[in-house]
Amino acid sequence: MEGVYVDTSAICYIDGKGGKLYYRGYDVEELPERSSYEEVVYLLWYGRLPKKKELEEFKKNLAKNRFLPGEVLELMDKLPKSVHPMGALRTIISYLGNLDGEPSLSTGDVYQKGISVTAKMPTIIANLWRTKNGLDYVEPKTELGHAANFLYMLRGEEPTLREEKSLDVALILYAEHEINASAFTVMTVGSTLSDYYSAVVAGIGALKGPLHGGAVEEALNQFIEVGSPERAEEWFWETLRSGKRIMGAGHRVYKTYDPRARIFKNYARELGNPRLFEVAERIEELVETHLAEKGVHVNVDYWAGIVFHALGIPPELYTTVFAMGRIAGWTAHLAEYLTHNRLIRPRLKYVGEIGKRYVPIEERE
Ligand code: ACO
């Protein structure tokens, strides 16, 4: 489906040649310094920046929805310790759907359930990790912002303002990206008029894969594996020779530098482990020198892991943090598509045989 326009949308525009990204018309490079994740969620859902009072109400509503039902905490305890946090997140969101008495799908429902799930995701992710590691459950603090509250629950102590800002920016950069594999999956499930939770669960499943959101964990792991900038070149050629890919590089739409990667790189330079940053910078130089002619440059996932690492977020949680941001975009697309819903049902061009004679099993050689 490369280059295929599935529908029209007023949520997000990607200029893949120019390396620009706009949320509801606003340049994403302007948002990190001026906005907050909560404001960006409002913008994506309702199509305009909120007034002061509207933003305060919206933040309050999110904060009061952060708490998890007791049944969810019990389920967290029962999940196998070996399960990847994306698999666990998928199960918990599905269970939230079971606990919701009215899992129907209308535009109004989408926003109401969107608030609940967006607010609960940080509590789920932080406490999944804590439970798995034998640590006590940490209740959300309603007086903290979305990003600060996540770091507080995960680490058990409130973050510095710089740490809070870094995660807030990461969530803004991950909030939306047009019709990527997970958003398309969410829309496809929504188009059958299933329910909000089923659509989000399907999106989490799509995001989990290493060619999509799973790349953020793998990108960081590759820098750790390389270990020193002196080893980068040998590793780069060996990776390509063995038919593998540089994780966090390449994109279906961007054929130039991903603007989100540029912002993440600045944060990675400022906060990240200097050794990991040097390794990543050396590999990036090799990508630019040898793969740019194919339109391959580093993408959003390349530098994000170094920022998350600096914030003390364990690598196995990186893709869940991506999901925590992207729930905003998934919800926006569901709501927009429902305004003119039509079942998504493309075709496959058949290349097999037809009219074959059925051979009874006794006669088959
Ligand atoms: N490393 C090395 N070479 C690459 C990479 C990479 N990461 N990505 C693409 N290429 C090469 C391909 O080998 C191919 O070369 P060829 O023409 O000589 O065969 C050429 O670039 C075009 O690649 P395609 O596979 O056609 O590109 P496609 O649009 O299908 O793939 C994808 C996009 C899946 C993202 C790919 O670049 C990739 O696998 N990247 C690594 C995983 C990754 O970082 N995923 C995150 C994407 S962003 C996101 O989802 C948040």
Coordinates of C-alpha atoms and ligand atoms in Angstrom, one line a residue:
M1 CA 0.0 0.0 0.0
E2 CA 3.0 2.3 -0.5
G3 CA 1.9 5.8 -1.5
V4 CA -1.8 4.8 -1.4
Y5 CA -4.2 7.5 0.1
V6 CA -6.9 5.5 2.0
D7 CA -9.0 8.5 3.0
T8 CA -8.8 12.3 3.7
S9 CA -7.8 13.6 7.1
A10 CA -7.3 17.0 8.8
I11 CA -5.2 15.6 11.7
C12 CA -1.7 15.3 10.5
Y13 CA 0.4 16.1 7.5
I14 CA 3.8 14.6 6.7
D15 CA 6.0 16.2 4.1
G16 CA 8.3 13.2 3.5
K17 CA 10.5 14.9 1.0
G18 CA 10.8 18.2 2.9
G19 CA 11.2 16.5 6.3
K20 CA 8.3 18.4 7.9
L21 CA 5.5 17.2 10.2
Y22 CA 2.4 19.2 11.2
Y23 CA -0.3 18.3 13.8
R24 CA -3.5 20.1 12.9
G25 CA -1.4 22.5 10.8
Y26 CA 1.1 23.3 13.6
D27 CA 4.8 22.6 12.8
V28 CA 5.8 19.8 15.2
E29 CA 9.2 21.5 15.7
E30 CA 7.5 24.4 17.4
L31 CA 5.3 22.4 19.8
P32 CA 8.0 20.9 22.2
E33 CA 9.2 24.3 23.4
R34 CA 5.7 25.9 23.6
S35 CA 3.2 23.2 24.4
S36 CA 2.6 20.2 26.6
Y37 CA 1.5 16.6 25.9
E38 CA -2.0 17.3 27.4
E39 CA -2.4 20.4 25.1
V40 CA -1.3 18.4 22.1
V41 CA -3.9 15.6 22.9
Y42 CA -6.6 18.3 23.0
L43 CA -5.4 19.8 19.8
L44 CA -5.3 16.4 18.0
W45 CA -8.8 15.4 19.2
Y46 CA -10.7 18.7 19.0
G47 CA -8.8 20.3 16.1
R48 CA -7.8 23.5 17.8
L49 CA -5.6 24.7 20.7
P50 CA -7.6 24.9 24.0
K51 CA -8.3 28.1 25.9
K52 CA -6.7 28.3 29.3
K53 CA -9.9 27.1 31.1
E54 CA -10.5 24.3 28.6
L55 CA -6.9 23.0 29.1
E56 CA -7.3 23.1 32.9
E57 CA -10.5 21.1 32.7
F58 CA -9.0 18.7 30.3
K59 CA -5.9 18.1 32.5
K60 CA -8.1 17.7 35.6
N61 CA -10.3 15.1 33.8
L62 CA -7.2 13.2 32.7
A63 CA -5.7 13.3 36.2
K64 CA -8.8 12.0 37.9
N65 CA -9.0 9.1 35.4
R66 CA -5.5 7.8 36.3
F67 CA -6.5 5.3 38.9
L68 CA -6.9 1.6 38.1
P69 CA -9.7 -0.7 39.2
G70 CA -8.7 -3.3 41.8
E71 CA -9.4 -6.1 39.3
V72 CA -6.7 -4.7 37.0
L73 CA -4.1 -4.7 39.9
E74 CA -5.0 -8.3 40.6
L75 CA -4.6 -9.2 36.9
M76 CA -1.2 -7.5 36.8
D77 CA 0.0 -9.8 39.6
K78 CA -1.1 -12.9 37.7
L79 CA 0.6 -12.1 34.4
P80 CA 3.6 -14.3 33.6
K81 CA 6.8 -12.5 34.6
S82 CA 8.4 -13.4 31.3
V83 CA 5.8 -11.5 29.2
H84 CA 7.0 -8.5 27.3
P85 CA 5.4 -5.2 28.6
M86 CA 3.7 -4.6 25.2
G87 CA 2.0 -8.0 25.5
A88 CA 1.0 -7.2 29.1
L89 CA -0.3 -3.8 28.1
R90 CA -2.4 -5.3 25.4
T91 CA -3.9 -7.8 27.9
I92 CA -4.7 -5.1 30.5
I93 CA -6.3 -2.7 28.0
S94 CA -8.4 -5.6 26.7
Y95 CA -9.4 -6.3 30.3
L96 CA -10.4 -2.7 30.9
G97 CA -12.7 -3.2 27.9
N98 CA -14.3 -6.2 29.7
L99 CA -14.8 -4.1 32.8
D100 CA -16.4 -1.3 30.9
G101 CA -20.1 -1.9 30.7
E102 CA -20.7 0.0 27.5
P103 CA -17.9 -0.8 25.0
S104 CA -19.9 0.6 22.1
L105 CA -18.3 2.9 19.5
S106 CA -19.6 6.4 18.7
T107 CA -17.6 9.6 18.3
G108 CA -18.7 10.8 21.8
D109 CA -17.7 7.4 23.3
V110 CA -14.4 7.5 21.6
Y111 CA -13.4 10.8 23.4
Q112 CA -14.8 9.6 26.7
K113 CA -13.0 6.3 26.6
G114 CA -10.0 8.0 25.1
I115 CA -9.6 10.1 28.2
S116 CA -9.9 7.1 30.5
V117 CA -7.4 4.9 28.6
T118 CA -4.9 7.8 27.9
A119 CA -5.0 8.6 31.6
K120 CA -4.6 5.0 32.7
M121 CA -1.8 4.0 30.4
P122 CA 1.1 5.5 32.4
T123 CA -0.3 3.9 35.6
I124 CA -0.5 0.6 33.9
I125 CA 2.9 0.7 32.3
A126 CA 4.8 2.0 35.4
N127 CA 3.1 -0.5 37.7
L128 CA 3.4 -3.5 35.3
W129 CA 7.2 -2.9 35.6
R130 CA 7.1 -2.5 39.3
T131 CA 4.9 -5.6 39.9
K132 CA 7.2 -7.7 37.6
N133 CA 10.2 -6.5 39.6
G134 CA 8.6 -7.2 43.0
L135 CA 8.2 -3.5 43.9
D136 CA 5.1 -2.0 45.6
Y137 CA 2.3 -0.5 43.6
V138 CA 2.6 3.4 43.4
E139 CA -0.7 5.3 43.2
P140 CA -0.8 8.2 40.7
K141 CA -0.5 11.7 42.0
T142 CA -3.2 13.9 40.5
E143 CA -1.3 17.2 41.1
L144 CA 1.5 16.1 38.7
G145 CA 1.4 16.5 34.9
H146 CA 1.0 13.4 32.7
A147 CA 4.8 13.0 32.0
A148 CA 5.9 13.8 35.6
N149 CA 3.4 11.4 37.1
F150 CA 4.6 8.5 34.9
L151 CA 8.2 9.1 36.0
Y152 CA 7.1 9.4 39.6
M153 CA 5.2 6.1 39.6
L154 CA 7.9 4.3 37.7
R155 CA 10.8 5.4 39.9
G156 CA 9.1 6.1 43.1
E157 CA 10.3 9.7 43.2
E158 CA 9.3 12.9 41.5
P159 CA 11.4 13.9 38.5
T160 CA 13.3 17.1 38.0
L161 CA 11.8 19.8 35.8
R162 CA 14.3 18.9 33.0
E163 CA 13.4 15.2 33.2
E164 CA 9.7 16.0 33.2
K165 CA 10.1 18.3 30.1
S166 CA 12.2 15.6 28.3
L167 CA 9.5 13.0 28.6
D168 CA 6.7 15.5 27.8
V169 CA 8.5 16.3 24.6
A170 CA 9.0 12.6 23.8
L171 CA 5.2 12.1 24.2
I172 CA 4.5 15.1 22.0
L173 CA 6.8 13.7 19.3
Y174 CA 5.2 10.2 19.5
A175 CA 1.6 11.5 19.8
E176 CA 0.6 11.2 16.1
H177 CA 1.9 10.2 12.7
E178 CA -0.8 9.9 10.2
I179 CA -1.8 6.4 8.8
N180 CA 1.1 4.3 9.9
A181 CA 0.7 0.5 10.5
S182 CA -0.8 0.9 14.0
A183 CA -3.2 3.8 13.2
F184 CA -4.4 1.9 10.1
T185 CA -5.0 -1.2 12.2
V186 CA -7.0 0.9 14.7
M187 CA -9.1 2.4 12.0
T188 CA -9.7 -0.9 10.3
V189 CA -11.0 -2.4 13.6
G190 CA -13.1 0.8 14.2
S191 CA -14.5 0.6 10.7
T192 CA -16.3 -2.6 11.6
L193 CA -18.0 -0.7 14.4
S194 CA -16.4 -3.0 17.0
D195 CA -15.4 -1.1 20.1
Y196 CA -12.8 1.4 21.3
Y197 CA -10.8 -1.1 23.4
S198 CA -10.7 -3.7 20.6
A199 CA -9.3 -1.0 18.2
V200 CA -6.7 0.1 20.7
V201 CA -5.6 -3.5 21.5
A202 CA -5.2 -4.1 17.8
G203 CA -3.1 -1.0 17.5
I204 CA -0.8 -2.1 20.4
G205 CA -0.3 -5.4 18.6
A206 CA 0.7 -3.6 15.4
L207 CA 3.0 -1.2 17.2
K208 CA 4.8 -3.9 19.1
G209 CA 6.6 -5.2 16.0
P210 CA 10.3 -4.3 15.4
L211 CA 9.6 -2.8 12.0
H212 CA 7.3 -0.3 13.8
G213 CA 7.4 0.8 17.4
G214 CA 9.5 -2.1 18.6
A215 CA 12.4 -0.5 16.8
V216 CA 13.0 2.0 19.7
E217 CA 14.1 -0.8 22.0
E218 CA 16.2 -2.5 19.4
A219 CA 17.9 0.8 18.4
L220 CA 19.2 1.3 22.0
N221 CA 20.2 -2.3 22.3
Q222 CA 22.3 -2.1 19.2
F223 CA 24.2 0.9 20.6
I224 CA 24.9 -1.1 23.8
E225 CA 26.0 -4.1 21.7
V226 CA 28.4 -2.0 19.7
G227 CA 29.8 -0.5 22.9
S228 CA 32.4 1.9 21.5
P229 CA 32.6 4.3 18.5
E230 CA 35.7 2.5 17.2
R231 CA 33.7 -0.7 16.7
A232 CA 30.8 1.1 14.9
E233 CA 32.1 0.8 11.3
E234 CA 32.9 -2.9 11.5
W235 CA 29.5 -3.6 13.1
F236 CA 27.7 -1.5 10.5
W237 CA 29.2 -3.4 7.5
E238 CA 28.7 -6.8 9.3
T239 CA 25.0 -5.9 9.9
L240 CA 24.4 -5.0 6.3
R241 CA 26.4 -8.0 5.0
S242 CA 24.3 -10.4 7.1
G243 CA 21.1 -8.9 5.6
K244 CA 20.0 -7.2 8.8
R245 CA 18.9 -3.6 9.2
I246 CA 20.1 -0.7 11.2
M247 CA 17.3 -0.3 13.7
G248 CA 15.9 3.2 14.0
A249 CA 16.8 4.0 10.4
G250 CA 14.6 4.1 7.3
H251 CA 11.0 5.2 6.9
R252 CA 8.2 4.5 4.4
V253 CA 7.3 8.2 4.1
Y254 CA 10.4 10.2 5.1
K255 CA 13.1 10.1 2.4
T256 CA 15.0 12.7 4.3
Y257 CA 15.9 13.3 8.0
D258 CA 12.9 12.8 10.3
P259 CA 12.2 16.1 12.0
R260 CA 11.3 14.3 15.3
A261 CA 14.8 12.6 15.2
R262 CA 16.4 16.0 15.1
I263 CA 14.6 17.1 18.3
F264 CA 15.3 13.8 20.1
K265 CA 19.0 14.1 19.1
N266 CA 19.3 17.4 20.9
Y267 CA 17.8 15.9 24.1
A268 CA 20.0 12.8 23.7
R269 CA 23.1 15.0 23.4
E270 CA 22.2 17.0 26.5
L271 CA 21.0 14.2 28.8
G272 CA 22.2 10.9 27.3
N273 CA 25.1 8.7 28.3
P274 CA 28.0 10.3 26.3
R275 CA 29.5 6.9 25.3
L276 CA 26.1 5.7 23.8
F277 CA 25.6 9.1 22.1
E278 CA 29.1 8.8 20.5
V279 CA 28.3 5.3 19.2
A280 CA 25.0 6.4 17.9
E281 CA 26.5 9.5 16.2
R282 CA 29.2 7.4 14.5
I283 CA 26.6 4.9 13.2
E284 CA 24.4 7.8 12.0
E285 CA 27.4 9.2 10.0
L286 CA 27.7 5.8 8.3
V287 CA 24.0 5.7 7.6
E288 CA 24.2 9.2 6.1
T289 CA 27.3 8.3 4.0
H290 CA 26.2 4.9 2.7
L291 CA 22.4 4.7 2.9
A292 CA 21.1 8.2 2.3
E293 CA 21.2 7.6 -1.5
K294 CA 18.4 5.0 -0.9
G295 CA 16.5 7.6 1.1
V296 CA 17.5 5.9 4.4
H297 CA 18.1 8.3 7.3
V298 CA 17.6 7.8 11.0
N299 CA 14.0 8.0 12.2
V300 CA 12.2 8.9 15.4
D301 CA 13.2 5.7 17.2
Y302 CA 16.9 6.2 16.7
W303 CA 17.7 8.8 19.4
A304 CA 14.6 8.3 21.6
G305 CA 16.0 5.3 23.4
I306 CA 19.1 7.3 24.5
V307 CA 16.7 9.9 26.1
F308 CA 14.6 7.2 27.7
H309 CA 17.8 5.5 29.1
A310 CA 18.8 8.8 30.6
L311 CA 15.5 9.1 32.3
G312 CA 16.0 5.8 34.0
I313 CA 13.3 4.0 31.9
P314 CA 14.1 0.3 31.4
P315 CA 14.6 -0.6 27.7
E316 CA 11.8 -3.2 27.7
L317 CA 9.3 -0.3 28.4
Y318 CA 10.3 1.9 25.5
T319 CA 7.7 0.7 23.1
T320 CA 5.0 1.0 25.8
V321 CA 6.1 4.6 26.3
F322 CA 5.7 5.1 22.5
A323 CA 2.1 3.6 22.9
M324 CA 1.5 6.0 25.8
G325 CA 2.1 8.9 23.5
R326 CA 0.4 7.4 20.4
I327 CA -2.9 6.7 22.1
A328 CA -3.7 10.3 21.3
G329 CA -3.3 9.8 17.5
W330 CA -5.1 6.5 17.5
T331 CA -8.1 8.1 19.3
A332 CA -8.1 11.1 17.0
H333 CA -8.1 8.9 13.9
L334 CA -10.9 6.6 15.2
A335 CA -13.1 9.7 16.0
E336 CA -12.4 11.3 12.7
Y337 CA -13.1 8.2 10.6
L338 CA -16.3 7.5 12.5
T339 CA -17.7 10.8 11.2
H340 CA -17.9 9.2 7.7
N341 CA -17.4 5.5 8.5
R342 CA -17.2 3.0 5.8
L343 CA -16.0 -0.6 6.3
I344 CA -12.3 -0.8 5.3
R345 CA -12.1 -3.8 3.0
P346 CA -9.4 -3.7 0.3
R347 CA -8.8 -6.5 -2.2
L348 CA -5.9 -8.9 -2.8
K349 CA -5.1 -9.7 -6.4
Y350 CA -5.5 -13.4 -6.7
V351 CA -2.6 -15.2 -8.4
G352 CA -3.5 -18.8 -7.7
E353 CA -5.4 -21.4 -9.8
I354 CA -9.1 -21.7 -10.1
G355 CA -11.5 -24.5 -11.1
K356 CA -9.4 -27.3 -9.6
R357 CA -11.1 -30.8 -9.3
Y358 CA -11.6 -32.0 -5.7
V359 CA -9.8 -35.3 -5.2
P360 CA -11.2 -37.6 -2.5
I361 CA -8.6 -38.3 0.3
E362 CA -8.3 -42.0 -0.7
E363 CA -7.2 -41.1 -4.2
R364 CA -4.6 -38.6 -3.2
E365 CA -1.0 -39.8 -3.8
Ligands
ACO1 N1 19.0 -0.5 7.4 C1 19.6 -0.8 6.2 N2 19.0 -0.7 5.0 C2 17.7 -0.2 5.0 C3 17.0 0.1 6.2 C4 17.7 0.0 7.4 N3 17.1 0.3 8.6 N4 15.8 0.5 5.8 C5 15.7 0.4 4.5 N5 16.9 0.0 4.0 C6 17.2 -0.3 2.6 C7 16.6 -1.6 2.1 O1 17.5 -2.7 2.3 C8 16.3 -1.3 0.7 O2 17.5 -1.4 0.0 P1 17.6 -2.1 -1.5 O3 16.7 -1.2 -2.4 O4 19.0 -2.1 -1.9 O5 17.0 -3.5 -1.3 C9 15.9 0.2 0.6 O6 16.5 0.7 1.8 C10 14.4 0.4 0.7 O7 13.9 -0.3 1.8 P2 12.4 -0.9 1.9 O8 12.5 -2.1 2.7 O9 11.8 -0.9 0.6 O10 11.7 0.3 2.7 P3 10.3 0.2 3.4 O11 9.7 1.5 3.2 O12 9.6 -1.1 3.1 O13 10.7 0.0 5.0 C11 11.1 0.3 7.2 C12 10.6 0.9 6.0 C13 10.3 -1.0 7.5 C14 10.9 1.3 8.4 C15 12.6 0.0 7.1 O14 13.3 1.1 6.8 C16 13.2 -0.7 8.3 O15 13.1 -2.0 8.4 N6 13.8 0.0 9.2 C17 14.3 -0.6 10.5 C18 13.2 -0.7 11.5 C19 12.7 0.6 12.0 O16 13.5 1.5 12.4 N7 11.4 0.8 12.1 C20 10.8 2.0 12.7 C21 10.2 2.8 11.6 S1 9.5 4.3 12.2 C22 8.2 3.9 13.1 O17 7.5 3.0 12.9 C23 8.1 4.6 14.3

